[in-house]
Amino acid sequence: MTEPLLEVENLRIRFAGNRTGRDAVRGVSFRVGREKLGIVGESGSGKSQTGRALLKLTPRSAQVTATRMRFRGEDLLTASERRMREIRGRSISMILQDPKFSLNPLMKVGEQIVEAYRVHHQADQKTARERALKMLEAVHIRDAERVFSLLPHEVSGGMGQRIMIAMMLIPEPDIIIADEPTSALDVTVRRQVLCVLNELVEARDTGLILISHDLNLVASFCDRILVMYSGRVLEEIEASNLRNARHPYTRALLDSLPRLDRHVDPLRVPQRDPSWLDGPVFGPEEGS
Amino acid sequence: MRVAAQGGYLTPRRRRRLRETLVAIASIGVTLLGLVALTFFIGRMLPLDPVIKIVGENAPQAAYDRVYRELGLDQPLIVQFLGYLKSAVTLDLGNSLTSGRPVLEDIGRVFPATIELATVAMVIGTGLGVPLGVLSAMYANSWIDHVVRTVCLIGYSAPNFWLGLMGLMIFYAGLGWVSGPGRIDFVYEYGFEQRTGLLLIDTIMAGNWDAFRNAVSHIVLPAAILAFSAMTYISRMTRSFMAAQLTQEYIITARVKGLSWRRTVWRHAFRNIAVQVLTVIALSYAFLLEGAVLTETVFAWPGFGRYLTSALLAGDMNAVVGCTLIIGIIFVTINLICDVLYRVLDPRTR
């Protein structure tokens, strides 16, 4: 792992009025540097709320606590809202799931990109516009001039998500959180969009946190993987080593996937064991 | 001829626009026709005898019959209706049975008073209601939200005539801050030329500042009371429109970019509720233009609502049908203006 940018220790998120007695996120710890970290888990495992907590954009009813949540040594928990606004976009940014909903329906997509740039950079409209056009080209959009003045409903899902990537990378953040960036897209354009993201992240040496429920996808794009279940990290593992995962949940997830190289029939439905809820965490250091 | 077809003043886009416009005009015509028909026939069905209104209870049969024929009541209903339509097209809505003057002239006399009151009330109501609704949604469940919602609840539940009476008692009779009922004091009434019928504008055009101040002191209380109820409605609606927008994903996007909450709300969310807010404003304005009868009565405001009510009570069907037609035209016009504004506000509709 490279020098850590983001350190999270014992992150907890509790929702006011929640009667299940279990918090949404319970003691999640990890570090990210200029690398690609994947967070996998099923719905409700707390992966998205973890991502939002890093930007302090959890819903108002959520209480976030942690022993430590630092960005480049700076404590985010005590950071003021004003300071957080400087960090958001400029240092830590986030790509949301569905461009149909995550772009403002009444603003030209170009204007939305320009805005993202001008929040953090002193630039006149013309310079910002040129930057935005360049950024659109960088996400492989042909005819950037024309796309610039389109409205979100006039672009396809894949193009929308590439616009989103352009918008979130234009202020040149250190870390980008991609929260299920391809779940809303057609299978055929998923890989294409991820490749664009991967290409830009590598070229700029940006840290990436890829949140997904798709274990295969994460394994093929990331260096390290956190497997989350019910608000906890059950296993942390190098992506290259995923095959040797030891936690029964990770194993169960792997076994539930169809394979091309051999016949698996029937696919196994993961059986959940209540002991995982508070059981041991499997980390890479113990594994070796 | 082929050349002309090709060069085309009428491009497909323009042709479509033209067709849309023609359809809109036709539908307006049908709406108004239906409105007139409905009111006309209901009016004729009512067991009211306009002849007795004119000749009196004890008139001889000969006089009664003569007036009966003069009013055309001996003819079949459909003929009467067609006759009414024919004159309506030439802007003749018949004579009022109570005042004896043409209905249109009567309306022209009372309508400016209502326009003036409604417009002042709407400007205040919108100016306060929209920002309060937005603030209330923006800081949901904070003290601002609670204060706004409580005030709105009061505005919603307190009847206007009661507020009017209380207002008169406190600010006119008690404190003497404002003038009492009526539009202007008698001493000023003939001190300037009434060109538009809107006293605030007429007094300014005449440069008669004393009269202007007097007119303001008369309008301020009834306008404030109408504005209050418009404000509660507008801010409640704005609050719920805004609250719905603030749960949308693009709001998170804007915040991720590093925008402040205030800028996110005003720059991103507000555009998205503008069309809905406009509809609410237009509806409340149309509602006020119909005449706020109770408020006009309490404040002795010689407006449209009072005219219509007294015409109705007097069984003056010509005036009632005429007023209904005018109300219909107001609604249609306001809707038309809204449609145009929607296109301006929402680029997706272009």
PDB file of C-alpha atoms in Angstrom, chain B residues 5 14 44 52 60 90 92 100 134 191 197 203 209 220 239 256 258 260-261 276 336:
ATOM      1  CA  ALA B   5     -42.406  23.971 -51.226  1.00  0.00           C
ATOM      2  CA  ARG B  14     -42.881  25.785 -37.641  1.00  0.00           C
ATOM      3  CA  ARG B  44     -82.684  30.446 -17.473  1.00  0.00           C
ATOM      4  CA  ILE B  52     -90.939  41.140 -12.217  1.00  0.00           C
ATOM      5  CA  PRO B  60    -100.536  45.224 -14.968  1.00  0.00           C
ATOM      6  CA  THR B  90     -69.709  41.919 -30.456  1.00  0.00           C
ATOM      7  CA  ASP B  92     -72.464  43.112 -25.841  1.00  0.00           C
ATOM      8  CA  GLY B 100     -79.710  49.206 -16.156  1.00  0.00           C
ATOM      9  CA  VAL B 134     -37.985  27.139   0.479  1.00  0.00           C
ATOM     10  CA  GLY B 191     -58.944  65.011  -7.203  1.00  0.00           C
ATOM     11  CA  GLY B 197     -59.219  52.552 -12.666  1.00  0.00           C
ATOM     12  CA  THR B 203     -52.743  58.863  -8.458  1.00  0.00           C
ATOM     13  CA  TRP B 209     -49.165  62.196  -3.746  1.00  0.00           C
ATOM     14  CA  VAL B 220     -52.756  47.889   2.776  1.00  0.00           C
ATOM     15  CA  ARG B 239     -42.211  23.562   1.012  1.00  0.00           C
ATOM     16  CA  VAL B 256     -20.225  16.344  -3.557  1.00  0.00           C
ATOM     17  CA  GLY B 258     -18.448  21.231  -2.806  1.00  0.00           C
ATOM     18  CA  SER B 260     -22.909  25.074  -0.058  1.00  0.00           C
ATOM     19  CA  TRP B 261     -26.342  23.963   1.054  1.00  0.00           C
ATOM     20  CA  GLN B 276     -44.839  23.765 -10.019  1.00  0.00           C
ATOM     21  CA  LEU B 336     -52.097  30.405 -21.449  1.00  0.00           C
TER      22      LEU B 336
END
